[in-house]
Amino acid sequence: MNFDAVIIGGSYAGMAAGLQLARARRKIVLVDVGQPRNRFAAHSHGFLTQDGTPPAEIAAEARSQLMEYPTVEWRTGQVAAITGQADNFSVALADGGSYQARRIILAAGVTDELPGLPGLAELWGKHVFHCPYCHGYELGKEGIGVLATSELAMHHGLMLPDWGATTLFLNDAFAPNAEQLAQFKARGTQVEYGAAARLNEQAEGVELVMQDDRVFSLVGLFVAPRIHLSPLIAQLGCELEESPMGSIVKTDAMQTTSIPGVFACGDIARAAGSVTFAVADGAMAGLAAHRTLMFGI
């Protein structure tokens, strides 16, 4: 089947890209595996008109509106391979299906590699978070923790006092120097040395147990996970750039990648995970792809 664009990933960025192309009466298909990155969170925050709405509800309404356009198709499945070049891409699905497309929009998101602390994965998105703007406000003003996995924890340790009293648990991940300790002191961040042993859920938060048996009750814990891209990125050969959390696809202001005819948007192309950013970048990718369909690469 031939399409103007195949959009890989049907979450916020992918649907935002699709909406622009649908309104330009272009024939598109979105291929989505149904695993949005924020599926672990009960509520989404910071997105205008939808603050506090469950992520699944935002996505369901977006999909409902998008599918009203007659040139849009939706395919639940996994993309196995992308070959070809601009105006003649071939997209093979894991179930044996395939599509031909003039343009590719990558919106497949990323996979979070969480610290191996026992109990943490079960509480991800519930009491353990990575974005203060998304989840900090609801925690109140007391007992916010940061679990270090590298020196990147400096970022959380210096930010989070704006949301509440913050303790940075160094977790044997790095040793702050005198200048860094002075920065923490200036921000009011308490620093605790030693390694974490496990995380237990409590009625109103979490209990962080240290290897030396010290116990800290927290309303929430922040960590900086490493991110991993879809194998399709390496297969296509898109140029990457390094972010503090891992590699992302390098794009220009129009969400164009280094591969002609291929665009990238959402968490796959921006280190800051946010519904607002995903929608904005997706819209730009859709507009840019339409521009090249009109005028050429």
XYZ file of C-alpha atoms in Angstrom:
297
model
C 0.000 0.000 0.000
C 1.297 3.450 -0.916
C 1.216 6.427 1.436
C 2.522 9.963 1.503
C 3.977 9.229 4.938
C 4.336 6.384 7.388
C 4.492 7.629 10.968
C 6.214 5.191 13.309
C 4.826 5.755 16.791
C 1.268 6.779 17.547
C 1.637 8.646 20.805
C 1.509 12.435 21.216
C 4.285 13.374 18.783
C 3.190 10.908 16.129
C -0.465 11.938 16.278
C 0.440 15.631 16.219
C 2.490 15.027 13.067
C -0.328 13.016 11.577
C -2.889 15.714 12.253
C -1.004 18.281 10.174
C -0.691 15.873 7.240
C -4.303 14.760 7.552
C -5.479 18.345 7.374
C -3.367 18.741 4.236
C -5.355 15.804 2.792
C -2.302 13.587 2.618
C -2.619 9.821 2.870
C -0.861 8.556 5.992
C -0.650 5.525 8.239
C 0.441 5.480 11.878
C 2.071 2.286 13.128
C 2.031 1.967 16.889
C 2.948 -0.818 19.296
C 0.832 0.600 22.144
C 3.570 1.242 24.719
C 3.696 5.018 25.387
C 6.555 6.118 27.604
C 4.269 7.757 30.179
C 1.954 4.747 30.560
C 3.183 4.323 34.139
C 1.928 7.752 35.246
C -1.610 8.194 36.566
C -1.855 11.834 35.493
C -0.237 14.165 32.969
C 0.667 17.695 34.016
C 1.805 20.864 32.305
C -0.147 20.469 29.039
C -2.589 23.334 28.531
C -6.307 22.406 28.904
C -5.336 18.874 30.001
C -3.484 19.467 33.275
C -4.122 16.514 35.585
C -5.784 14.332 32.940
C -4.742 10.662 32.735
C -2.349 10.232 29.802
C -4.428 7.459 28.270
C -7.456 9.772 28.101
C -5.481 12.480 26.287
C -4.181 9.925 23.795
C -7.594 8.323 23.267
C -9.248 11.659 22.521
C -6.413 12.645 20.172
C -6.724 9.365 18.288
C -10.497 9.704 18.054
C -10.178 13.158 16.499
C -7.366 12.110 14.156
C -9.263 9.116 12.837
C -12.116 11.366 11.709
C -9.942 12.308 8.737
C -10.575 9.966 5.790
C -6.929 9.833 4.643
C -5.651 8.415 7.955
C -5.100 4.755 8.759
C -3.978 3.181 12.030
C -2.024 -0.032 12.321
C -1.260 -1.684 15.628
C 2.062 -3.440 15.235
C 5.835 -3.323 15.305
C 7.996 -2.005 12.475
C 10.769 -4.482 11.716
C 12.681 -2.676 8.972
C 12.792 0.453 6.845
C 14.576 0.428 3.512
C 14.714 2.585 0.416
C 15.026 6.326 0.042
C 12.944 9.491 -0.160
C 9.830 9.053 -2.341
C 10.291 5.273 -2.238
C 10.616 3.978 1.323
C 9.525 0.457 2.180
C 8.329 -0.206 5.731
C 8.177 -3.867 6.771
C 6.132 -4.909 9.793
C 6.963 -7.754 12.148
C 3.702 -9.508 11.212
C 4.638 -9.589 7.530
C 2.730 -6.532 6.355
C 4.417 -3.708 4.472
C 3.880 -0.153 3.274
C 5.428 2.095 0.661
C 5.863 5.733 1.582
C 7.334 8.935 0.253
C 8.258 10.160 3.737
C 9.027 8.637 7.137
C 8.302 10.314 10.466
C 9.998 8.682 13.441
C 8.043 9.179 16.661
C 8.813 5.847 18.299
C 9.872 7.296 21.637
C 12.554 5.874 23.899
C 13.006 3.123 26.466
C 14.016 4.120 29.988
C 16.811 2.156 31.656
C 16.049 2.439 35.360
C 18.505 2.004 38.224
C 18.608 -1.548 39.503
C 17.578 -0.605 43.040
C 15.146 -3.260 44.367
C 11.595 -1.897 44.483
C 12.238 1.062 42.189
C 10.838 -0.289 38.914
C 7.527 -1.195 40.582
C 7.107 2.405 41.757
C 8.159 4.121 38.505
C 5.577 6.740 37.549
C 3.787 6.307 40.872
C 6.260 7.519 43.484
C 9.478 7.598 41.436
C 9.825 10.184 38.666
C 12.283 11.938 36.378
C 10.540 15.273 35.552
C 9.968 17.832 38.330
C 7.767 19.949 36.033
C 5.500 16.953 35.448
C 5.255 15.619 39.005
C 6.955 17.931 41.512
C 4.006 20.148 42.402
C 1.761 17.322 43.588
C 4.331 16.047 46.091
C 3.898 18.927 48.514
C 6.808 20.682 50.169
C 8.471 18.071 52.374
C 10.538 14.955 51.825
C 11.564 14.964 48.174
C 14.475 12.672 47.385
C 16.961 12.443 44.529
C 18.752 9.162 43.915
C 22.076 9.679 42.170
C 23.174 7.300 39.442
C 25.867 9.657 38.132
C 26.979 13.261 38.441
C 23.872 14.134 36.415
C 22.026 14.037 39.763
C 23.438 17.540 40.317
C 20.689 18.786 38.006
C 17.847 17.328 40.056
C 19.581 18.186 43.314
C 19.744 21.877 42.433
C 16.309 22.111 40.773
C 14.022 20.363 43.206
C 14.266 22.726 46.193
C 11.867 24.971 44.252
C 9.265 22.217 44.748
C 10.098 21.255 48.316
C 12.699 20.235 50.898
C 15.149 18.057 48.980
C 17.666 15.390 49.957
C 20.235 14.114 47.482
C 21.278 10.503 48.114
C 24.702 10.130 46.529
C 24.331 6.329 46.383
C 28.104 5.964 45.873
C 27.512 7.248 42.322
C 29.739 10.329 42.558
C 31.538 12.455 45.139
C 30.678 16.166 45.035
C 33.634 18.518 45.191
C 33.774 21.592 47.437
C 32.225 23.841 44.798
C 29.348 21.457 44.205
C 28.715 21.076 47.930
C 28.575 24.852 48.205
C 25.964 24.928 45.450
C 23.843 22.402 47.316
C 24.151 24.394 50.519
C 23.094 27.582 48.766
C 19.989 25.829 47.429
C 19.192 24.167 50.757
C 19.701 20.636 49.437
C 20.667 18.101 52.081
C 23.325 15.597 50.990
C 23.411 12.016 52.279
C 26.365 9.700 51.675
C 26.250 5.926 51.340
C 24.571 3.433 49.019
C 20.859 2.719 48.789
C 19.682 -0.850 49.479
C 15.997 -0.907 48.513
C 12.831 1.093 48.103
C 9.569 0.257 49.886
C 6.153 1.682 49.104
C 4.338 3.564 51.850
C 0.794 4.872 52.052
C 1.911 8.411 51.180
C 5.185 7.892 49.364
C 8.243 5.700 49.659
C 10.747 4.487 52.216
C 14.376 4.519 51.111
C 16.471 2.005 53.043
C 20.236 2.453 52.951
C 22.787 -0.338 53.102
C 23.816 0.831 56.570
C 20.147 0.417 57.664
C 19.316 4.117 57.800
C 15.714 4.705 56.686
C 14.259 7.819 55.030
C 10.560 8.470 54.458
C 9.953 10.444 51.264
C 6.905 11.764 49.442
C 8.628 11.009 46.145
C 11.963 10.127 44.595
C 13.557 11.461 41.408
C 16.095 9.654 39.261
C 17.652 10.293 35.852
C 17.266 7.127 33.739
C 19.373 6.356 30.712
C 17.394 6.365 27.479
C 17.667 3.934 24.578
C 16.481 4.438 21.004
C 14.641 2.060 18.726
C 16.958 -0.209 16.688
C 15.357 1.354 13.592
C 17.456 4.476 14.146
C 20.737 2.626 13.720
C 19.273 0.721 10.790
C 18.424 3.943 8.978
C 21.774 5.497 9.848
C 20.368 8.721 11.290
C 22.995 10.985 12.807
C 22.819 11.098 16.589
C 23.808 13.590 19.244
C 24.548 13.018 22.891
C 22.283 14.293 25.637
C 22.897 13.942 29.383
C 20.525 10.958 29.404
C 21.803 9.201 26.285
C 21.809 9.470 22.514
C 18.966 11.170 20.640
C 18.338 11.677 16.934
C 19.900 14.873 15.647
C 17.389 17.129 13.893
C 17.250 20.697 12.664
C 14.577 23.260 13.535
C 12.183 21.554 11.103
C 12.678 18.120 12.745
C 14.590 16.946 9.670
C 17.134 14.182 10.262
C 20.386 13.565 8.403
C 18.534 11.134 6.097
C 16.571 12.854 3.291
C 12.856 12.249 3.638
C 13.088 11.145 7.283
C 11.864 13.313 10.159
C 12.030 12.666 13.916
C 10.008 14.090 16.784
C 9.118 13.530 20.416
C 11.387 11.941 23.010
C 13.420 10.244 20.287
C 14.701 13.684 19.203
C 14.613 15.694 22.440
C 16.105 14.854 25.814
C 13.315 16.610 27.723
C 10.295 14.307 27.923
C 7.061 16.319 27.914
C 3.652 16.009 26.260
C 3.833 19.696 25.369
C 7.203 19.371 23.639
C 6.144 16.135 21.933
C 3.040 17.733 20.452
C 4.930 20.846 19.335
C 7.759 18.883 17.731
C 5.305 16.470 16.134
C 3.354 19.322 14.592
C 6.558 20.749 13.157
C 7.578 17.365 11.741
C 4.206 17.011 10.039
C 4.367 20.496 8.560
C 7.947 20.002 7.403
C 7.173 16.652 5.808
C 4.238 18.230 3.951
C 6.480 21.048 2.746
C 8.884 18.565 1.171
C 6.003 16.653 -0.397
C 4.925 19.878 -2.083
C 8.299 21.238 -3.103
C 10.713 18.297 -2.956
C 13.547 17.459 -0.581
